[in-house]
mmCIF file of N, CA and C in Angstrom:
data_model
loop_
_atom_site.group_PDB
_atom_site.id
_atom_site.type_symbol
_atom_site.label_atom_id
_atom_site.label_comp_id
_atom_site.label_asym_id
_atom_site.label_seq_id
_atom_site.Cartn_x
_atom_site.Cartn_y
_atom_site.Cartn_z
ATOM 1 N N MET A 23 1.272 32.476 6.738
ATOM 2 C CA MET A 23 -0.023 32.241 6.124
ATOM 3 C C MET A 23 -0.934 31.615 7.173
ATOM 4 N N ASN A 24 -2.164 32.018 7.177
ATOM 5 C CA ASN A 24 -3.183 31.473 8.069
ATOM 6 C C ASN A 24 -3.313 29.968 7.821
ATOM 7 N N PRO A 25 -3.354 29.139 8.892
ATOM 8 C CA PRO A 25 -3.433 27.678 8.694
ATOM 9 C C PRO A 25 -4.611 27.228 7.831
ATOM 10 N N SER A 26 -5.778 27.848 7.986
ATOM 11 C CA SER A 26 -6.916 27.437 7.173
ATOM 12 C C SER A 26 -6.726 27.858 5.714
ATOM 13 N N THR A 27 -6.112 29.008 5.489
ATOM 14 C CA THR A 27 -5.821 29.464 4.127
ATOM 15 C C THR A 27 -4.779 28.554 3.490
ATOM 16 N N GLU A 28 -3.757 28.190 4.274
ATOM 17 C CA GLU A 28 -2.713 27.314 3.774
ATOM 18 C C GLU A 28 -3.290 25.932 3.441
ATOM 19 N N SER A 29 -4.147 25.433 4.310
ATOM 20 C CA SER A 29 -4.782 24.135 4.077
ATOM 21 C C SER A 29 -5.622 24.166 2.803
ATOM 22 N N ALA A 30 -6.344 25.245 2.595
ATOM 23 C CA ALA A 30 -7.158 25.392 1.386
ATOM 24 C C ALA A 30 -6.268 25.463 0.148
ATOM 25 N N ALA A 31 -5.147 26.151 0.248
ATOM 26 C CA ALA A 31 -4.225 26.258 -0.885
ATOM 27 C C ALA A 31 -3.617 24.900 -1.216
ATOM 28 N N ILE A 32 -3.275 24.128 -0.195
ATOM 29 C CA ILE A 32 -2.737 22.783 -0.405
ATOM 30 C C ILE A 32 -3.792 21.904 -1.064
ATOM 31 N N GLU A 33 -5.020 21.979 -0.571
ATOM 32 C CA GLU A 33 -6.100 21.178 -1.150
ATOM 33 C C GLU A 33 -6.335 21.551 -2.610
ATOM 34 N N GLN A 34 -6.312 22.834 -2.910
ATOM 35 C CA GLN A 34 -6.519 23.290 -4.289
ATOM 36 C C GLN A 34 -5.392 22.786 -5.198
ATOM 37 N N ALA A 35 -4.159 22.846 -4.720
ATOM 38 C CA ALA A 35 -3.029 22.358 -5.518
ATOM 39 C C ALA A 35 -3.135 20.849 -5.735
ATOM 40 N N GLN A 36 -3.571 20.117 -4.726
ATOM 41 C CA GLN A 36 -3.752 18.669 -4.863
ATOM 42 C C GLN A 36 -4.837 18.356 -5.892
ATOM 43 N N GLU A 37 -5.918 19.118 -5.858
ATOM 44 C CA GLU A 37 -6.999 18.908 -6.831
ATOM 45 C C GLU A 37 -6.518 19.216 -8.248
ATOM 46 N N GLN A 38 -5.744 20.272 -8.393
ATOM 47 C CA GLN A 38 -5.193 20.626 -9.709
ATOM 48 C C GLN A 38 -4.263 19.528 -10.201
ATOM 49 N N LEU A 39 -3.420 19.016 -9.309
ATOM 50 C CA LEU A 39 -2.500 17.948 -9.682
ATOM 51 C C LEU A 39 -3.272 16.699 -10.098
ATOM 52 N N THR A 40 -4.301 16.361 -9.338
ATOM 53 C CA THR A 40 -5.110 15.185 -9.655
ATOM 54 C C THR A 40 -5.775 15.315 -11.017
ATOM 55 N N SER A 41 -6.403 16.447 -11.270
ATOM 56 C CA SER A 41 -7.091 16.614 -12.562
ATOM 57 C C SER A 41 -6.088 16.627 -13.716
ATOM 58 N N SER A 42 -4.932 17.216 -13.502
ATOM 59 C CA SER A 42 -3.911 17.235 -14.554
ATOM 60 C C SER A 42 -3.365 15.828 -14.806
ATOM 61 N N PHE A 43 -3.171 15.071 -13.752
ATOM 62 C CA PHE A 43 -2.675 13.709 -13.897
ATOM 63 C C PHE A 43 -3.683 12.851 -14.665
ATOM 64 N N ILE A 44 -4.963 13.009 -14.339
ATOM 65 C CA ILE A 44 -6.002 12.261 -15.052
ATOM 66 C C ILE A 44 -5.996 12.643 -16.534
ATOM 67 N N ALA A 45 -5.845 13.931 -16.815
ATOM 68 C CA ALA A 45 -5.785 14.381 -18.210
ATOM 69 C C ALA A 45 -4.571 13.781 -18.914
ATOM 70 N N LEU A 46 -3.442 13.701 -18.221
ATOM 71 C CA LEU A 46 -2.237 13.129 -18.822
ATOM 72 C C LEU A 46 -2.385 11.634 -19.071
ATOM 73 N N CYS A 47 -3.120 10.948 -18.206
ATOM 74 C CA CYS A 47 -3.373 9.518 -18.432
ATOM 75 C C CYS A 47 -4.183 9.324 -19.715
ATOM 76 N N GLY A 48 -5.099 10.224 -19.982
ATOM 77 C CA GLY A 48 -5.910 10.146 -21.190
ATOM 78 C C GLY A 48 -5.144 10.559 -22.438
ATOM 79 N N ASP A 49 -4.235 11.513 -22.284
ATOM 80 C CA ASP A 49 -3.454 12.008 -23.423
ATOM 81 C C ASP A 49 -2.063 12.407 -22.941
ATOM 82 N N PRO A 50 -1.120 11.453 -22.971
ATOM 83 C CA PRO A 50 0.233 11.727 -22.463
ATOM 84 C C PRO A 50 0.962 12.861 -23.185
ATOM 85 N N ASP A 51 0.488 13.246 -24.360
ATOM 86 C CA ASP A 51 1.131 14.315 -25.121
ATOM 87 C C ASP A 51 0.520 15.691 -24.864
ATOM 88 N N ASP A 52 -0.390 15.784 -23.907
ATOM 89 C CA ASP A 52 -1.061 17.047 -23.590
ATOM 90 C C ASP A 52 -0.092 17.953 -22.815
ATOM 91 N N THR A 53 0.551 18.853 -23.547
ATOM 92 C CA THR A 53 1.568 19.697 -22.918
ATOM 93 C C THR A 53 0.957 20.680 -21.928
ATOM 94 N N ALA A 54 -0.266 21.108 -22.159
ATOM 95 C CA ALA A 54 -0.914 22.030 -21.224
ATOM 96 C C ALA A 54 -1.181 21.323 -19.892
ATOM 97 N N ALA A 55 -1.650 20.078 -19.941
ATOM 98 C CA ALA A 55 -1.888 19.316 -18.712
ATOM 99 C C ALA A 55 -0.575 19.058 -17.990
ATOM 100 N N ALA A 56 0.477 18.780 -18.748
ATOM 101 C CA ALA A 56 1.786 18.556 -18.136
ATOM 102 C C ALA A 56 2.276 19.822 -17.443
ATOM 103 N N ALA A 57 2.061 20.963 -18.051
ATOM 104 C CA ALA A 57 2.469 22.238 -17.451
ATOM 105 C C ALA A 57 1.661 22.527 -16.188
ATOM 106 N N ARG A 58 0.354 22.224 -16.229
ATOM 107 C CA ARG A 58 -0.479 22.414 -15.032
ATOM 108 C C ARG A 58 -0.030 21.491 -13.907
ATOM 109 N N ALA A 59 0.285 20.241 -14.242
ATOM 110 C CA ALA A 59 0.755 19.291 -13.236
ATOM 111 C C ALA A 59 2.085 19.759 -12.639
ATOM 112 N N ASP A 60 2.975 20.234 -13.490
ATOM 113 C CA ASP A 60 4.262 20.730 -13.010
ATOM 114 C C ASP A 60 4.076 21.929 -12.080
ATOM 115 N N GLY A 61 3.181 22.831 -12.458
ATOM 116 C CA GLY A 61 2.900 23.994 -11.612
ATOM 117 C C GLY A 61 2.296 23.594 -10.277
ATOM 118 N N ALA A 62 1.387 22.623 -10.307
ATOM 119 C CA ALA A 62 0.767 22.159 -9.069
ATOM 120 C C ALA A 62 1.797 21.489 -8.169
ATOM 121 N N LEU A 63 2.695 20.700 -8.753
ATOM 122 C CA LEU A 63 3.752 20.073 -7.958
ATOM 123 C C LEU A 63 4.660 21.119 -7.321
ATOM 124 N N HIS A 64 4.998 22.131 -8.090
ATOM 125 C CA HIS A 64 5.847 23.204 -7.564
ATOM 126 C C HIS A 64 5.135 23.928 -6.414
ATOM 127 N N THR A 65 3.857 24.228 -6.608
ATOM 128 C CA THR A 65 3.077 24.898 -5.568
ATOM 129 C C THR A 65 3.019 24.050 -4.295
ATOM 130 N N LEU A 66 2.753 22.752 -4.456
ATOM 131 C CA LEU A 66 2.718 21.863 -3.286
ATOM 132 C C LEU A 66 4.070 21.828 -2.598
ATOM 133 N N ASP A 67 5.131 21.774 -3.386
ATOM 134 C CA ASP A 67 6.484 21.754 -2.815
ATOM 135 C C ASP A 67 6.725 22.987 -1.954
ATOM 136 N N VAL A 68 6.368 24.139 -2.479
ATOM 137 C CA VAL A 68 6.559 25.391 -1.732
ATOM 138 C C VAL A 68 5.705 25.425 -0.482
ATOM 139 N N LEU A 69 4.419 25.070 -0.625
ATOM 140 C CA LEU A 69 3.509 25.105 0.519
ATOM 141 C C LEU A 69 3.932 24.126 1.605
ATOM 142 N N LEU A 70 4.306 22.932 1.206
ATOM 143 C CA LEU A 70 4.694 21.940 2.201
ATOM 144 C C LEU A 70 6.046 22.261 2.830
ATOM 145 N N ALA A 71 6.935 22.888 2.079
ATOM 146 C CA ALA A 71 8.233 23.270 2.632
ATOM 147 C C ALA A 71 8.083 24.376 3.667
ATOM 148 N N THR A 72 7.149 25.291 3.441
ATOM 149 C CA THR A 72 6.944 26.371 4.406
ATOM 150 C C THR A 72 6.218 25.879 5.651
ATOM 151 N N ASP A 73 5.556 24.719 5.533
ATOM 152 C CA ASP A 73 4.834 24.141 6.658
ATOM 153 C C ASP A 73 5.743 23.252 7.508
ATOM 154 N N ALA A 74 6.934 22.921 6.994
ATOM 155 C CA ALA A 74 7.836 22.022 7.714
ATOM 156 C C ALA A 74 8.391 22.729 8.951
ATOM 157 N N PRO A 75 8.642 21.946 10.002
ATOM 158 C CA PRO A 75 9.196 22.566 11.227
ATOM 159 C C PRO A 75 10.599 23.085 11.047
#
C-alpha cells in the first residue's frame, strides 16, 4: 500500500474509533457504536501490523 494511502487509512480508522468511543461514553449500551469501535480497532490492528518491520 502507498505510504500516504496507508497513513490516510490509519487516520480514518483512528477518527472512527474516536467517534465511536465518544458515542459509547454517552451510551454504553449502543451496540452499533460498539460494533463500529470493534471494526475500527480491527482495521487499525491490520494496518499497523502490515506496517511493522
